[in-house]
Short mmCIF file of C-alpha atoms in Angstrom, two decimals:
data_model
loop_
_atom_site.label_atom_id
_atom_site.label_comp_id
_atom_site.label_asym_id
_atom_site.label_seq_id
_atom_site.Cartn_x
_atom_site.Cartn_y
_atom_site.Cartn_z
CA UNK A 8 -266.95 53.62 94.97
CA UNK A 9 -266.97 57.18 96.36
CA UNK A 10 -263.55 58.68 97.02
CA UNK A 11 -262.20 56.14 99.52
CA UNK A 12 -260.99 57.14 102.98
CA UNK A 13 -258.49 54.44 103.96
CA UNK A 14 -257.40 53.80 107.55
CA UNK A 15 -255.72 51.04 109.51
CA UNK A 16 -258.13 48.68 111.23
CA UNK A 17 -256.85 49.73 114.67
CA UNK A 18 -256.88 53.50 114.26
CA UNK A 19 -258.60 56.36 112.44
CA UNK A 20 -256.77 59.54 111.56
CA UNK A 21 -258.46 62.66 113.09
CA UNK A 22 -258.61 64.30 109.68
CA UNK A 23 -260.22 61.17 108.29
CA UNK A 24 -262.80 61.22 111.09
CA UNK A 25 -263.90 64.66 109.93
CA UNK A 26 -264.07 63.48 106.33
CA UNK A 27 -266.11 60.46 107.39
CA UNK A 28 -268.56 62.70 109.21
CA UNK A 29 -269.08 64.66 106.00
CA UNK A 30 -269.41 61.41 104.04
CA UNK A 31 -272.10 60.06 106.38
CA UNK A 32 -273.89 63.40 106.38
CA UNK A 33 -274.10 63.45 102.59
CA UNK A 34 -275.30 59.84 102.53
CA UNK A 35 -278.06 60.69 105.00
CA UNK A 36 -279.16 63.65 102.86
CA UNK A 37 -279.49 61.34 99.86
CA UNK A 38 -281.63 58.95 101.89
CA UNK A 39 -283.81 61.76 103.25
CA UNK A 40 -284.62 62.78 99.68
CA UNK A 41 -286.48 59.46 99.32
CA UNK A 42 -288.93 60.38 102.11
CA UNK A 43 -292.13 62.32 101.66
CA UNK A 44 -292.39 65.69 103.51
CA UNK A 45 -294.30 64.29 106.52
CA UNK A 46 -291.87 61.39 106.96
CA UNK A 47 -288.85 63.67 106.56
CA UNK A 48 -290.11 66.16 109.17
CA UNK A 49 -291.01 63.44 111.66
CA UNK A 50 -287.69 61.63 111.23
CA UNK A 51 -285.50 64.72 111.50
CA UNK A 52 -287.28 66.14 114.57
CA UNK A 53 -287.78 62.91 116.49
CA UNK A 54 -284.86 60.66 115.48
CA UNK A 55 -282.10 63.20 114.87
CA UNK A 56 -282.91 66.11 117.20
CA UNK A 57 -284.80 64.03 119.81
CA UNK A 58 -287.74 66.44 119.77
CA UNK A 59 -290.83 64.74 121.27
CA UNK A 60 -293.65 64.37 118.80
CA UNK A 61 -296.31 67.03 119.43
CA UNK A 62 -298.97 65.75 121.79
CA UNK A 63 -302.64 66.23 121.24
CA UNK A 64 -304.23 68.58 123.82
CA UNK A 65 -306.72 65.86 124.78
CA UNK A 66 -304.33 62.95 124.71
CA UNK A 67 -301.12 61.93 126.47
CA UNK A 68 -299.77 60.39 123.27
CA UNK A 69 -298.51 61.86 120.03
CA UNK A 70 -301.00 62.04 117.14
CA UNK A 71 -301.18 58.65 115.35
CA UNK A 72 -300.41 60.22 111.98
CA UNK A 73 -297.13 61.70 113.20
CA UNK A 74 -296.16 58.52 115.05
CA UNK A 75 -296.84 56.54 111.87
CA UNK A 76 -294.78 59.00 109.80
CA UNK A 77 -291.85 58.68 112.17
CA UNK A 78 -292.01 54.89 112.13
CA UNK A 79 -292.35 54.77 108.34
CA UNK A 80 -289.41 57.15 107.88
CA UNK A 81 -287.25 55.11 110.25
CA UNK A 82 -288.02 51.91 108.34
CA UNK A 83 -287.18 53.51 105.00
CA UNK A 84 -283.93 55.05 106.26
CA UNK A 85 -282.87 51.66 107.63
CA UNK A 86 -283.82 49.98 104.36
CA UNK A 87 -281.78 52.48 102.33
CA UNK A 88 -278.85 52.46 104.74
CA UNK A 89 -275.78 50.78 103.23
CA UNK A 90 -273.46 51.10 106.21
CA UNK A 91 -272.02 47.87 107.57
CA UNK A 92 -273.05 46.36 110.90
CA UNK A 93 -272.12 48.79 113.68
CA UNK A 94 -269.93 46.25 115.46
CA UNK A 95 -266.84 45.86 113.27
CA UNK A 96 -265.84 42.51 114.78
CA UNK A 97 -268.61 40.55 113.06
CA UNK A 98 -268.14 42.14 109.61
CA UNK A 99 -264.38 41.62 109.90
CA UNK A 100 -264.88 37.91 110.62
CA UNK A 101 -267.26 37.61 107.66
CA UNK A 102 -264.88 39.39 105.29
CA UNK A 103 -261.91 37.32 106.45
CA UNK A 104 -263.96 34.15 105.94
CA UNK A 105 -264.87 35.32 102.43
CA UNK A 106 -261.26 36.06 101.49
CA UNK A 107 -260.02 32.75 102.90
CA UNK A 108 -262.75 30.80 101.08
CA UNK A 109 -261.94 32.59 97.81
CA UNK A 110 -258.24 31.84 98.23
CA UNK A 111 -258.99 28.15 98.87
CA UNK A 112 -261.56 27.94 96.08
CA UNK A 113 -264.17 26.69 98.55
CA UNK A 114 -267.54 27.21 96.87
CA UNK A 115 -269.64 26.10 99.84
CA UNK A 116 -267.91 28.46 102.26
CA UNK A 117 -268.34 31.33 99.83
CA UNK A 118 -272.06 30.60 99.57
CA UNK A 119 -272.27 30.64 103.37
CA UNK A 120 -270.95 34.22 103.71
CA UNK A 121 -272.63 35.81 100.69
CA UNK A 122 -276.19 37.06 100.56
CA UNK A 123 -277.99 35.35 97.63
CA UNK A 124 -278.65 38.79 96.11
CA UNK A 125 -275.16 40.20 96.77
CA UNK A 126 -274.06 43.02 94.46
CA UNK A 127 -270.49 43.62 93.28
CA UNK A 128 -269.77 47.15 92.06
CA UNK A 129 -266.37 47.33 90.31
CA UNK A 130 -264.65 50.56 89.28
CA UNK A 131 -262.11 49.68 86.61
CA UNK A 132 -261.58 53.20 85.30
CA UNK A 133 -260.91 53.34 81.56
CA UNK A 134 -261.45 49.58 81.34
CA UNK A 135 -265.12 50.13 82.18
CA UNK A 136 -267.32 48.95 85.01
CA UNK A 137 -269.95 46.26 85.00
CA UNK A 138 -272.15 45.49 87.98
CA UNK A 139 -272.21 41.83 89.02
CA UNK A 140 -275.30 40.49 90.78
CA UNK A 141 -276.13 37.35 92.72
CA UNK A 142 -273.89 34.99 94.63
CA UNK A 143 -272.97 32.57 91.84
CA UNK A 144 -271.64 35.34 89.57
CA UNK A 145 -269.78 37.05 92.42
CA UNK A 146 -268.18 33.74 93.45
CA UNK A 147 -266.87 33.32 89.90
CA UNK A 148 -265.23 36.74 90.07
CA UNK A 149 -263.79 36.03 93.53
CA UNK A 150 -262.20 32.77 92.45
CA UNK A 151 -260.67 34.40 89.38
CA UNK A 152 -259.03 37.23 91.32
CA UNK A 153 -257.86 34.84 94.04
CA UNK A 154 -255.51 33.29 91.47
CA UNK A 155 -253.65 36.55 90.75
CA UNK A 156 -251.27 36.29 93.68
CA UNK A 157 -252.51 39.44 95.42
CA UNK A 158 -251.23 40.48 98.84
CA UNK A 159 -254.14 41.59 101.03
CA UNK A 160 -254.02 44.09 103.88
CA UNK A 161 -257.06 44.62 106.12
CA UNK A 162 -258.20 48.23 106.31
CA UNK A 163 -261.11 50.49 107.13
CA UNK A 164 -262.64 51.83 103.92
CA UNK A 165 -264.92 54.81 104.57
CA UNK A 166 -265.22 53.63 108.15
CA UNK A 167 -266.28 50.07 107.26
CA UNK A 168 -264.38 46.79 107.00
CA UNK A 169 -262.38 46.48 103.82
CA UNK A 170 -259.15 45.35 102.25
CA UNK A 171 -256.32 46.86 100.20
CA UNK A 172 -254.61 44.53 97.74
CA UNK A 173 -251.20 44.90 96.15
CA UNK A 174 -249.39 43.05 93.37
CA UNK A 175 -245.64 43.26 92.94
CA UNK A 176 -245.64 45.86 95.75
CA UNK A 177 -247.98 48.12 93.79
CA UNK A 178 -251.59 48.97 94.74
CA UNK A 179 -253.94 46.74 92.78
CA UNK A 180 -257.39 47.35 94.28
CA UNK A 181 -259.38 48.55 97.27
CA UNK A 182 -262.44 46.64 98.42
CA UNK A 183 -265.20 47.89 100.69
CA UNK A 184 -267.78 45.47 102.12
CA UNK A 185 -271.30 45.93 103.44
CA UNK A 186 -272.27 43.17 105.88
CA UNK A 187 -275.75 42.66 107.24
CA UNK A 188 -276.89 39.84 109.49
CA UNK A 189 -273.61 37.99 109.07
CA UNK A 190 -273.56 38.01 105.27
CA UNK A 191 -271.98 40.22 102.63
CA UNK A 192 -274.69 42.12 100.74
CA UNK A 193 -272.52 44.50 98.73
CA UNK A 194 -268.92 44.87 97.63
CA UNK A 195 -267.33 47.94 96.07
CA UNK A 196 -263.98 47.37 94.39
CA UNK A 197 -261.82 50.21 93.14
CA UNK A 198 -259.31 48.97 90.58
CA UNK A 199 -258.84 52.16 88.58
CA UNK A 200 -255.05 52.64 88.35
CA UNK A 201 -255.40 56.40 87.95
CA UNK A 202 -257.46 56.80 91.14
CA UNK A 203 -255.29 54.36 93.06
CA UNK A 204 -252.18 56.42 92.28
CA UNK A 205 -253.78 59.44 93.93
CA UNK A 206 -254.30 57.67 97.28
CA UNK A 207 -251.84 57.76 100.16
CA UNK A 208 -251.74 54.17 101.38
CA UNK A 209 -248.61 54.55 103.51
CA UNK A 210 -250.85 54.70 106.59
CA UNK A 211 -251.22 50.92 106.26
CA UNK A 212 -247.45 50.29 106.43
#
């Protein structure tokens, strides 16, 4: 997980808004690097700066090659985009359903809210990190951690729906969720004690 920016679900700190803008800008730069020069130019001019595609002198429409480049770039940016659904209400409902199903040990409900190819990215610090893929494996992890008696607080993690967990009044982990089409496709969990100690989580109190 990149350095997490943690906010309450009902408010975002102005300083955090500026940090989030930088975070999104860097993410977009990474995605743009995956485009070829023609796609990158078409996407930046048309989709970011709203510059009309150059029209052919003999035609009222933009050249097909440039229109195709813009469309191809838009598709690739959307495919690479890992930001949660824009409307936070739906992702929040999905995440809450996931946490409740994990707490109850309800396998079927967990299957219903997880994408079959869901990816779990844990950051355990010195204990090491091991990516977990596919719903069955992620469900096993969820059920294990649900038995640890964690207290969960909803939060915005890097502007998306997430959760902060504590154990014995001490930070235990921070989870960020990516939700698409009503299902969780990716989870990032920060459980590195050293990194957790550096975060100011009093904003959630």
